[in-house]
Coordinates of C-alpha atoms in Angstrom, one line a residue:
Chain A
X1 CA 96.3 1.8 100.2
X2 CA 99.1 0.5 102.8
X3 CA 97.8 0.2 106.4
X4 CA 100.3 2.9 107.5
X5 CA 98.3 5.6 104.9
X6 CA 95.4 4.3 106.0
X7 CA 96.0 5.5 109.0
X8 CA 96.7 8.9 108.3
X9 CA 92.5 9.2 107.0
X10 CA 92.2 9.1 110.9
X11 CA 94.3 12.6 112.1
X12 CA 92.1 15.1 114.3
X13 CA 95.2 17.5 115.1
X14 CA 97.3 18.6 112.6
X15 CA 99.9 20.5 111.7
X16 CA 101.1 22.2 108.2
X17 CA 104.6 23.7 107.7
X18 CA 104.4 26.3 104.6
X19 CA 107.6 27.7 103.6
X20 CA 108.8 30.5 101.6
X21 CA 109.2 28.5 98.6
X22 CA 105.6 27.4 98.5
X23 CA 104.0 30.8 98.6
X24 CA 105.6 32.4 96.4
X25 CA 107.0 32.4 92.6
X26 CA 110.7 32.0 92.1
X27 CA 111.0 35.8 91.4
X28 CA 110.2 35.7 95.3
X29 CA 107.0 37.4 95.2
X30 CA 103.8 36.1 96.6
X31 CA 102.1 33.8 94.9
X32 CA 98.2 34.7 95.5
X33 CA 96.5 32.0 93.9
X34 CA 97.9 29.5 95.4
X35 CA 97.6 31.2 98.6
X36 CA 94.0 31.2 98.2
X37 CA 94.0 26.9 97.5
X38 CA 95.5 26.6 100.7
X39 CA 92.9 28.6 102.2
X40 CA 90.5 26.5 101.2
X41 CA 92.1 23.2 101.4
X42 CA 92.9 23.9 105.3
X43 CA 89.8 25.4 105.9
X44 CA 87.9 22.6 104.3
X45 CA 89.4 20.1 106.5
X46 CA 88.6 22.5 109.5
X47 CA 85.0 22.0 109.0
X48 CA 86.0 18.4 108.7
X49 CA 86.1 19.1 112.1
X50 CA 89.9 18.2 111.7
X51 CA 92.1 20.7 114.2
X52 CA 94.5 22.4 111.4
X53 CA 97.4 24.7 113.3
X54 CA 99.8 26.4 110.5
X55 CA 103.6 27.3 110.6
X56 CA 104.1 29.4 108.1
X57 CA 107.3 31.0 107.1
X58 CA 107.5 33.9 104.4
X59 CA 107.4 37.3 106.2
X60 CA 111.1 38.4 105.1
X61 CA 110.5 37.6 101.5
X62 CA 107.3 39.4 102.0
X63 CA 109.1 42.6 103.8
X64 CA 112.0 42.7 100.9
X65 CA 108.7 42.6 98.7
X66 CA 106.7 45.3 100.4
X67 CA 109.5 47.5 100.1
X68 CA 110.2 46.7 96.3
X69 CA 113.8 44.8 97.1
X70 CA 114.5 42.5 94.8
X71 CA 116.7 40.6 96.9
X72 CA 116.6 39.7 100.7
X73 CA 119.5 41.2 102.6
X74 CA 122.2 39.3 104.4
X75 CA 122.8 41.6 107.6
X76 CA 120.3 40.4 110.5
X77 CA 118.9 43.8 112.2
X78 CA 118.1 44.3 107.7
X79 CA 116.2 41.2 107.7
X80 CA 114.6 41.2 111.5
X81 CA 113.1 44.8 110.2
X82 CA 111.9 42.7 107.0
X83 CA 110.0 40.3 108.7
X84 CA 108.7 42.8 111.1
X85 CA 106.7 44.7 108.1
X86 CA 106.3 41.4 106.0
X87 CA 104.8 39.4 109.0
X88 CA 102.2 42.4 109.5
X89 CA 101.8 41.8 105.5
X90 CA 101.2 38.2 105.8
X91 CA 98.9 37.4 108.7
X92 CA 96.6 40.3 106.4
X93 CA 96.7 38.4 103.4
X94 CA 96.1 34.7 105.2
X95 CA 92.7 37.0 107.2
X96 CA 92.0 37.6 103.9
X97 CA 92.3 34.3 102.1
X98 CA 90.8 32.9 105.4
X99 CA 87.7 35.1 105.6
X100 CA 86.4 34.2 102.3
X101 CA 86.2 30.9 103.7
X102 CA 84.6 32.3 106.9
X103 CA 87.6 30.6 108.8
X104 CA 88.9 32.9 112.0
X105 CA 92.6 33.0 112.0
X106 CA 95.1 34.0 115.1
X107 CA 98.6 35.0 114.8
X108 CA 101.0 32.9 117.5
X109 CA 104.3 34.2 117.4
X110 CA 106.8 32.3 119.2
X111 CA 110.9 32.4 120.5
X112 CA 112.8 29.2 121.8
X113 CA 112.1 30.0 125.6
X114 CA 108.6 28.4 124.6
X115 CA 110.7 25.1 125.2
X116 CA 112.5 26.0 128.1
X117 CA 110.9 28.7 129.6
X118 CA 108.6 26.8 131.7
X119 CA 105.3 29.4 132.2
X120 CA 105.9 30.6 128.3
X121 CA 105.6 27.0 127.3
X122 CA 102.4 26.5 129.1
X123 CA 100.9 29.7 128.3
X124 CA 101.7 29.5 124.6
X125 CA 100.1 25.3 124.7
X126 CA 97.0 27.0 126.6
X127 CA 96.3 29.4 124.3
X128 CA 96.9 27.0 121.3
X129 CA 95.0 24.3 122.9
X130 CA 91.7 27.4 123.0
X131 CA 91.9 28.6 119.4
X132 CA 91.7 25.4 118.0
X133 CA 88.7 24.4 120.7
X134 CA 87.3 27.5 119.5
X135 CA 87.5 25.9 115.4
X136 CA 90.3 29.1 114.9
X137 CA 93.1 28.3 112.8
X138 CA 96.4 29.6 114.5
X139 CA 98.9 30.5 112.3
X140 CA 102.3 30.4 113.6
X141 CA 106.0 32.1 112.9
X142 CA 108.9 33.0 114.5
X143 CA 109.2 36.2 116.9
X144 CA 111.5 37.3 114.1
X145 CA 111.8 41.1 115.2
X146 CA 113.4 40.0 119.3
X147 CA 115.2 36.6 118.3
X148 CA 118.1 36.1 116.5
X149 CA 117.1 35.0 113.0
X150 CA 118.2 31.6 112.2
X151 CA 119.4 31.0 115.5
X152 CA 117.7 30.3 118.1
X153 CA 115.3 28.0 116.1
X154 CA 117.5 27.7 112.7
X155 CA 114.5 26.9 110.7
X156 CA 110.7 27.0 110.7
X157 CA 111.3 23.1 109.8
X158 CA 112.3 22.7 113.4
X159 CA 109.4 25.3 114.8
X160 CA 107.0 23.1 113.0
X161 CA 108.2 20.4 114.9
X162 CA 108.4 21.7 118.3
X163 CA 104.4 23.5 117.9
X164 CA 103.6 19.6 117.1
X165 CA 105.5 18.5 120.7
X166 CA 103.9 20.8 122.3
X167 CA 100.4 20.9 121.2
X168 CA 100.8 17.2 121.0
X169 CA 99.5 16.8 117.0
X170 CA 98.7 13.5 115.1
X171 CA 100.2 14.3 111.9
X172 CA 103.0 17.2 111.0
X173 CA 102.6 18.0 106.8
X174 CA 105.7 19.7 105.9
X175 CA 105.7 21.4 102.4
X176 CA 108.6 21.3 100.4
X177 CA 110.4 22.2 97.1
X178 CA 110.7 18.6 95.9
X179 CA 107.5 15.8 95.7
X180 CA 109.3 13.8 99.0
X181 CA 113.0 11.7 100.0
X182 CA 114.6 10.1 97.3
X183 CA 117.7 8.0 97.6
X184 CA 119.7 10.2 95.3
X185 CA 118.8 13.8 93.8
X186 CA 115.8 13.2 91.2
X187 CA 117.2 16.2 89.9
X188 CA 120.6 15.1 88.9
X189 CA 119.9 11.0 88.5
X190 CA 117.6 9.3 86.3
X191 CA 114.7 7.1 87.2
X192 CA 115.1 7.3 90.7
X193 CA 111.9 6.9 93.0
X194 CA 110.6 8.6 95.4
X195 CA 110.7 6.9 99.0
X196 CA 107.2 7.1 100.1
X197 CA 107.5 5.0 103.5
X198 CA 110.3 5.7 106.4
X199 CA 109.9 3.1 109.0
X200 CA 112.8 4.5 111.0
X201 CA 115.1 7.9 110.8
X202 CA 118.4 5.5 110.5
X203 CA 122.0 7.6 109.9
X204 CA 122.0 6.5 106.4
X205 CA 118.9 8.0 105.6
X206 CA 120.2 11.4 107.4
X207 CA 123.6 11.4 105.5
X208 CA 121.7 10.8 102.5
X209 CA 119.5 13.9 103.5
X210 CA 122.8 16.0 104.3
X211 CA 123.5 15.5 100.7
X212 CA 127.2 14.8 100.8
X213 CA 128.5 15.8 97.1
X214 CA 125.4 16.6 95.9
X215 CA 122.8 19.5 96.2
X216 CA 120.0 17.0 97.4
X217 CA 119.8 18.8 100.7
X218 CA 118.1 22.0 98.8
X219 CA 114.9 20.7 99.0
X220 CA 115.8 21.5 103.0
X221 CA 115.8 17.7 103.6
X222 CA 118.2 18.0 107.0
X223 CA 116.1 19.9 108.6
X224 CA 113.0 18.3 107.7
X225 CA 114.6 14.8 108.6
X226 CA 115.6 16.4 111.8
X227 CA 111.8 17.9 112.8
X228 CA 110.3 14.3 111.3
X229 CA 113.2 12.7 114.0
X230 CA 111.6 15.0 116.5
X231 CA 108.0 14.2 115.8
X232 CA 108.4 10.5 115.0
X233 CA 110.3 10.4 119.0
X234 CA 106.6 11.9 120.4
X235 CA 104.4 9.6 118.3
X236 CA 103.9 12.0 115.9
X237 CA 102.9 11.1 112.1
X238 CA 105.3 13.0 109.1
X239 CA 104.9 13.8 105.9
X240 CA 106.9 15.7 103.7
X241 CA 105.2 16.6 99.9
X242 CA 105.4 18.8 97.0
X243 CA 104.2 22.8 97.8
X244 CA 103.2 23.3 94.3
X245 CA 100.5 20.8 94.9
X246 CA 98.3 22.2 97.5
X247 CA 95.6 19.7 96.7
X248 CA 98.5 16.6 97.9
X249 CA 97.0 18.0 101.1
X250 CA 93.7 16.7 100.6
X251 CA 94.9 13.8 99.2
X252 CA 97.3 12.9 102.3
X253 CA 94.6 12.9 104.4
X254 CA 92.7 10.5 102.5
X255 CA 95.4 8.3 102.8
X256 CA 96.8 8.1 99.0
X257 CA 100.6 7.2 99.0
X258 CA 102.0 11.2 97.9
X259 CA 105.0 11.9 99.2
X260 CA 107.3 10.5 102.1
X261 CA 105.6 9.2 105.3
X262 CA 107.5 8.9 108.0
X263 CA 106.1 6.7 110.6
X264 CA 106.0 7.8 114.1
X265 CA 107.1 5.2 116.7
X266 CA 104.1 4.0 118.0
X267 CA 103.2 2.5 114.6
X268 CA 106.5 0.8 114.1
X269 CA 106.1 -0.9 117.9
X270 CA 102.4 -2.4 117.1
X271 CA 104.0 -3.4 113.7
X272 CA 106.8 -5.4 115.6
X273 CA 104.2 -7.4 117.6
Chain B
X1 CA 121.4 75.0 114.2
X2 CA 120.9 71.8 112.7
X3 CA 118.1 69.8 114.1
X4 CA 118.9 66.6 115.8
X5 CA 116.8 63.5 114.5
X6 CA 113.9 63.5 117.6
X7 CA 112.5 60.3 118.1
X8 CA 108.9 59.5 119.4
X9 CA 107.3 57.3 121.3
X10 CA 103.7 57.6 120.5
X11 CA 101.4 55.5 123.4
X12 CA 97.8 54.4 121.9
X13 CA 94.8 52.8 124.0
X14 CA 92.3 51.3 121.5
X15 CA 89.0 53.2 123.9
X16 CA 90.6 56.6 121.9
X17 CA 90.2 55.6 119.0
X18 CA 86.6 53.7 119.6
X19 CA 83.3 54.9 119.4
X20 CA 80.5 55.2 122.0
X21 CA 79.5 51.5 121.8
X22 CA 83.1 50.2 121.6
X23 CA 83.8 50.0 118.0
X24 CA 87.0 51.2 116.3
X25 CA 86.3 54.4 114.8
X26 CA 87.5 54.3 111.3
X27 CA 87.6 58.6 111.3
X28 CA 89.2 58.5 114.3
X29 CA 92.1 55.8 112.7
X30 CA 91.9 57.5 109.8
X31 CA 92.8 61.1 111.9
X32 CA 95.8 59.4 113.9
X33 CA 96.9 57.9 110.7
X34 CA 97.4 61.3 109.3
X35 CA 98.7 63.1 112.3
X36 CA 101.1 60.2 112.7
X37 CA 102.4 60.3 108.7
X38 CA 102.1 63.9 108.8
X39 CA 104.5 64.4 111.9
X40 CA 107.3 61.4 110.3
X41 CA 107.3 63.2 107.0
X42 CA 108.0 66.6 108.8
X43 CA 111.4 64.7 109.8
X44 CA 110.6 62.8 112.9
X45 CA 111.0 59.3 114.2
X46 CA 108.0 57.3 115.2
X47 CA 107.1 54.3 117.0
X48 CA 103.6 53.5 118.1
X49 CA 102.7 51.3 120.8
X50 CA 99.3 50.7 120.5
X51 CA 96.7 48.2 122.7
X52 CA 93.6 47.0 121.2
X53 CA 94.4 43.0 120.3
X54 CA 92.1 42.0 122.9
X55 CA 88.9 44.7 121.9
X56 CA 89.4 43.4 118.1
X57 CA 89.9 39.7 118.8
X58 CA 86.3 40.1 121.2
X59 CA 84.6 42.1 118.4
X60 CA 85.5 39.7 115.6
X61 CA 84.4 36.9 117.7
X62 CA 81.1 39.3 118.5
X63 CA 81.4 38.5 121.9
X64 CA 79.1 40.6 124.0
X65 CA 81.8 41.4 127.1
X66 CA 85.6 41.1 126.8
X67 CA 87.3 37.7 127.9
X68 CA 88.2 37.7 131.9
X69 CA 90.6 34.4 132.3
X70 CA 94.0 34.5 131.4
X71 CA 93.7 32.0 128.7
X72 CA 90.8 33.4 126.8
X73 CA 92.5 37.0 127.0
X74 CA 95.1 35.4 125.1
X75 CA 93.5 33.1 122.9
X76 CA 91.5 36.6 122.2
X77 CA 94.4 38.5 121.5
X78 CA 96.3 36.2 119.1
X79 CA 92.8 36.8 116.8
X80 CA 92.7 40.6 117.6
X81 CA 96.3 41.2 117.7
X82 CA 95.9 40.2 113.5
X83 CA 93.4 42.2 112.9
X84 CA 94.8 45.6 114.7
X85 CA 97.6 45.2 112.7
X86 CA 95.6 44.9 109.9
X87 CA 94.1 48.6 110.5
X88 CA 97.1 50.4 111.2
X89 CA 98.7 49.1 107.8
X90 CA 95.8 49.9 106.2
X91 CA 95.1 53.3 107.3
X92 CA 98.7 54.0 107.1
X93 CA 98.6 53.1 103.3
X94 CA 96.3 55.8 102.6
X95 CA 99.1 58.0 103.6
X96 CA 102.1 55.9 102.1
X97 CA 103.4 55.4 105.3
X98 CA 104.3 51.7 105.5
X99 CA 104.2 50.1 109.2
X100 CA 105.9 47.3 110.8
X101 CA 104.6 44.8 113.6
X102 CA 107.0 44.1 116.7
X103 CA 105.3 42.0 119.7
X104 CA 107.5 42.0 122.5
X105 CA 107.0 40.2 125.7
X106 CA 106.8 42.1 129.3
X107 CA 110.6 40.3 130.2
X108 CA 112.0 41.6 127.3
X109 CA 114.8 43.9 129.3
X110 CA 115.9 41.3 131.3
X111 CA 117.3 39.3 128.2
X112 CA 120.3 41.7 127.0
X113 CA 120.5 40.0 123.6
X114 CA 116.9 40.8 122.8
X115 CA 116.7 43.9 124.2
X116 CA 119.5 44.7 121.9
X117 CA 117.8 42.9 118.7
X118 CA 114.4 45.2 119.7
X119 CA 116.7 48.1 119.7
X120 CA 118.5 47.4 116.3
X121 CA 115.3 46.3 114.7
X122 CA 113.4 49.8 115.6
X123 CA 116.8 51.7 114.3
X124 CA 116.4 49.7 111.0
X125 CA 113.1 50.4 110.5
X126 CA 113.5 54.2 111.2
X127 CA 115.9 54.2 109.2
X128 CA 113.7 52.6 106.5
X129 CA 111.5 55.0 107.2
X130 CA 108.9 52.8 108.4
X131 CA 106.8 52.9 111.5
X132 CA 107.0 50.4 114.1
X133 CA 103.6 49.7 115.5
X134 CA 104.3 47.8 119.0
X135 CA 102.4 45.7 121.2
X136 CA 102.9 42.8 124.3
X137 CA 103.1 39.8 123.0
X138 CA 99.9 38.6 124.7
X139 CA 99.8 34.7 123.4
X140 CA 103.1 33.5 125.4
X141 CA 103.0 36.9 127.8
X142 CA 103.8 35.4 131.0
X143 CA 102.8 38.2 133.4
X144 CA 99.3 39.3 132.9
X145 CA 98.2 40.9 130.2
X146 CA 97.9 44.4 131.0
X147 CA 94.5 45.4 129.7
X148 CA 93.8 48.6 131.1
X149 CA 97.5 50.4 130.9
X150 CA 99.6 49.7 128.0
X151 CA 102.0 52.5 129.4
X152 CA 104.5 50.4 131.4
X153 CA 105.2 48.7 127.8
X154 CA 105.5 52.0 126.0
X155 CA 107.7 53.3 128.8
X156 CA 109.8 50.5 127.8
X157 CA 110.4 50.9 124.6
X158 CA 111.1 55.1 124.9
X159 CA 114.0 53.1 126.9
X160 CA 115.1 50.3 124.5
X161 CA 114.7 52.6 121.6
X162 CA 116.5 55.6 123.6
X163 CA 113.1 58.1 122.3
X164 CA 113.5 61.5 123.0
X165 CA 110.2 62.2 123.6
X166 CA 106.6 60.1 124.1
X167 CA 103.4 61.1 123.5
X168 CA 100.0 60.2 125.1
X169 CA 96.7 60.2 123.2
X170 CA 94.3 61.5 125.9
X171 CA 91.2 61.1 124.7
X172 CA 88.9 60.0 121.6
X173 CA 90.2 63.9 119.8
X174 CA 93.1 65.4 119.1
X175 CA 94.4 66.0 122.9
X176 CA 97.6 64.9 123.5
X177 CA 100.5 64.8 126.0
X178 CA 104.2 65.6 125.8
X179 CA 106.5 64.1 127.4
X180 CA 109.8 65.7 126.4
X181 CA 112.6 63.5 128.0
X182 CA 115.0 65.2 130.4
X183 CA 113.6 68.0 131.1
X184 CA 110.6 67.4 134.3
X185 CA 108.0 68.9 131.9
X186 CA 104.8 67.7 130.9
X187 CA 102.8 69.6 128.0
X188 CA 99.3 69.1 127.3
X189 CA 98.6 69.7 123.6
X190 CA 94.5 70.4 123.3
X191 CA 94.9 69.5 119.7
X192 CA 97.0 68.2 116.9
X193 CA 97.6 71.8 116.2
X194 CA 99.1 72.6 119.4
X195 CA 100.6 69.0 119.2
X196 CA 102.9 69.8 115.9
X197 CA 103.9 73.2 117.0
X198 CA 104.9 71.7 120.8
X199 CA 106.8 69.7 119.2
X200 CA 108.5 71.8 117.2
X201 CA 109.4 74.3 119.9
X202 CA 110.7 71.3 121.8
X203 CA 113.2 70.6 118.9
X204 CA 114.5 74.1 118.6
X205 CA 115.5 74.6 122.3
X206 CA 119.0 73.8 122.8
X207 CA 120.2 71.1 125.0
X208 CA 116.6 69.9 125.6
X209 CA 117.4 66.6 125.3
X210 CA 119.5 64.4 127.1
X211 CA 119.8 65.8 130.6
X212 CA 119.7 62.5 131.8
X213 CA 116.6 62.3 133.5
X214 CA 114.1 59.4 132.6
X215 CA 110.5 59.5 131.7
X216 CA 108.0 59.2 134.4
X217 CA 107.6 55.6 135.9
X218 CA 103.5 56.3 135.6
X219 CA 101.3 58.4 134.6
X220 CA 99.1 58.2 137.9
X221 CA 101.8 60.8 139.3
X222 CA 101.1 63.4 136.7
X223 CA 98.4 66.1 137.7
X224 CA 97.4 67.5 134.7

């Protein structure tokens, strides 16, 4: 175990970023059982007495589902009214999931005046900073319904990052498609190996993660490179691993070397002494 | 004469729908579920705007008083506001009727472009034939959170979602009051009976709509 992992066995405020692709199958519907492992994974290091806050994405996907669409539309007001039913859909099934672990959950959602807006950002820290005093696990996603889609934050990569700025988190866990970074698309290249330790967000690493001529930024890696650039800035521990494995959450904690770490800046300044 | 799509604000405090210790009343969700379906599938428009986060997030915590500071109201309703969305999609299911959840914050006309997303979500969804269950957004609110009076917000959206008329659930029955826009009157329905055929003879008068006057700023000025 590297000293860096190590010190990820020692997070008390945490965040996990779920997206679309990890709860559901790739014929976009929900996928329940897995659902239910992150349930219990999350509410299993809650009585850990580790502080676990949850962005989740999903709610259009859910919406297009709900109303037996078999594709998510393109047209904004189309999708803002698919996330309004699928996010009512969602919070119910997580209360579900939740309550057979006997873990209280609280829906958060949040626009990007939350950063600027000066009384919204303190209001929506405070009432953060309460649920998890009060051993709740708040579940967060984008005010879909009032801001624009996609714009205002692009991504729930970057929403991820700025609920870990402003509830001031140890570690931010961001689930993805793909096990981590690689240095070329494992998809498309032979034995390449995944990078499990990023000292420092250099602009190599981030035109790698743009994926010029390839498809390597699928796995959302510019985005997630961008949020770990965010978090790394406030001291902020990242690590992106494989969805499909809900356990890697578990295992992450305990400090095993699964997927990429990216270490936040205070690490790398005592490592320079 | 063809009859005009009418669109309905529908305002809900949680204490009509609770029972005598405080509890939501499952017959009495289960009755506004039905009157609510029932009225959409004879043609109308719907949107509810419906209190209750903080009640629910106080009664899953089993807290024996509601939450007084600012912060615990809205640590509160973030719980609650989960679970009373959870109720109105399920009672609404027994009827087919699928729901939507839009949380909208106190400010929300002074920002142009999300007044006008609110406004083109709420057509979508009507148009999908879905019912738009509304609420404040209490977890980042930054006014207080208006516990008592949920009308200013409902008031707000009859605006944004240019509703032709809004109704008030009076009491823990089937009274009800009609607010038909426009026209200065206020109807009081004593029960869902007299509710659907208000309604009804609202629709058929011509030119009942759109006079140009407002709804009322507050209720406190209507002597019943």
């Amino acid at each position: 175990m590297t000293s860096s992992r190590k010190s990820l066995k020692y997070k008390k405020r945490i965040i996990v970023k779920i997206g679309t692709s990890s709860l559901s199958y790739q014929n976009g519907r929900l996928n329940f059982q897995r659902i239910e492992k992150f349930a219990y994974i999350l509410s299993t290091l809650r009585r850990k007495g580790i502080q676990v806050t949850l962005v989740s994405s999903g709610a259009i996907g859910v919406g297009a589902g709900r109303l037996g669409m078999s594709e998510k539309p393109d047209d904004l007001a189309k999708k803002q009214a698919l996330a309004a039913i699928g996010q009512a859909e969602l919070i119910k099934i997580y209360q579900k999931f939740f309550s057979d672990h006997n873990q209280i959950v609280a829906q958060v959602l949040l626009t990007k005046d939350v950063i600027n807006n000066p009384v919204r950002h303190r209001n929506a820290r405070s009432t953060l900073e309460r649920l998890l005093e009060m051993e709740i696990i708040p579940i967060i996603n984008e005010n879909d319904t009032i801001s624009t889609y996609e714009i205002e934050f692009g991504d729930n990569d970057t929403l991820s990052a700025i609920v870990a700025k402003l509830i001031q988190a140890d570690l931010l866990i961001m689930l993805s498609d793909i096990d981590g970074l690689y240095p070329a698309d494992p998809r498309l290249t032979d034995h390449v190996e995944i990078i499990h330790t990023v000292r420092k967000i250099t602009p190599e690493l981030e035109k790698l993660a743009n994926g010029a001529g390839t498809s390597f930024s699928t796995g959302g890696m510019k985005t997630k490179l961008a949020a770990a650039k965010i978090c790394n800035q406030e001291n902020i521990d990242v690590v992106i691993t494989n969805g499909s494995v809900p356990e890697n959450i578990f295992g992450i904690m305990e400090g095993k070397e699964i997927g990429t770490h990216f270490l936040s800046n205070k690490i790398n300044l005592i490592k320079n002494y | 004469m063809v009859d005009k799509q009418i669109r309905i604000v529908v305002r809900i405090e949680i204490a009509t729908l609770c029972d005598k210790n405080g509890r939501l009343d499952r017959k009495k969700m289960d009755r506004l579920a039905m009157v609510l379906s029932s009225l959409h599938n004879s043609g109308k428009e719907i949107l509810v705007v419906s209190s209750g986060a903080i009640a629910l997030g106080s009664e899953k915590l089993m807290l024996e008083t509601q939450p007084e500071s600012l912060i615990e109201m809205q640590a509160t309703a973030a719980i609650g506001q989960a679970e009373l969305i959870r109720f109105y999609q399920n009672f609404f299911e027994e009827y087919n009727q699928i729901v939507a959840q839009v949380l909208l914050t106190s400010d929300i006309t002074e920002y142009k472009d999300r007044e006008n997303n609110a406004r083109n979500t709420f057509n979508t969804l009507l148009e999908m034939n879905i019912i738009p269950i509304i609420n404040e957004n209490d977890p980042v609110s930054t006014t207080d959170i208006e516990l008592d009076d949920n009308y200013p917000l409902a008031l707000k959206v009859a605006r944004i979602a240019q509703a032709d008329i809004m109704i008030i659930k009076l009491d823990t029955n089937g009274k009800y009051l009609i607010i038909p826009k426009g026209t200065g009157k206020i109807i009081v329905a004593e029960d869902e009976h007299r509710l659907f055929e208000q309604i009804d003879e609202f629709v058929k008068v011509p030119d009942a709509k759109d006079s140009g006057e407002d709804f009322p700023v507050s209720l406190a000025d209507i002597s019943l």
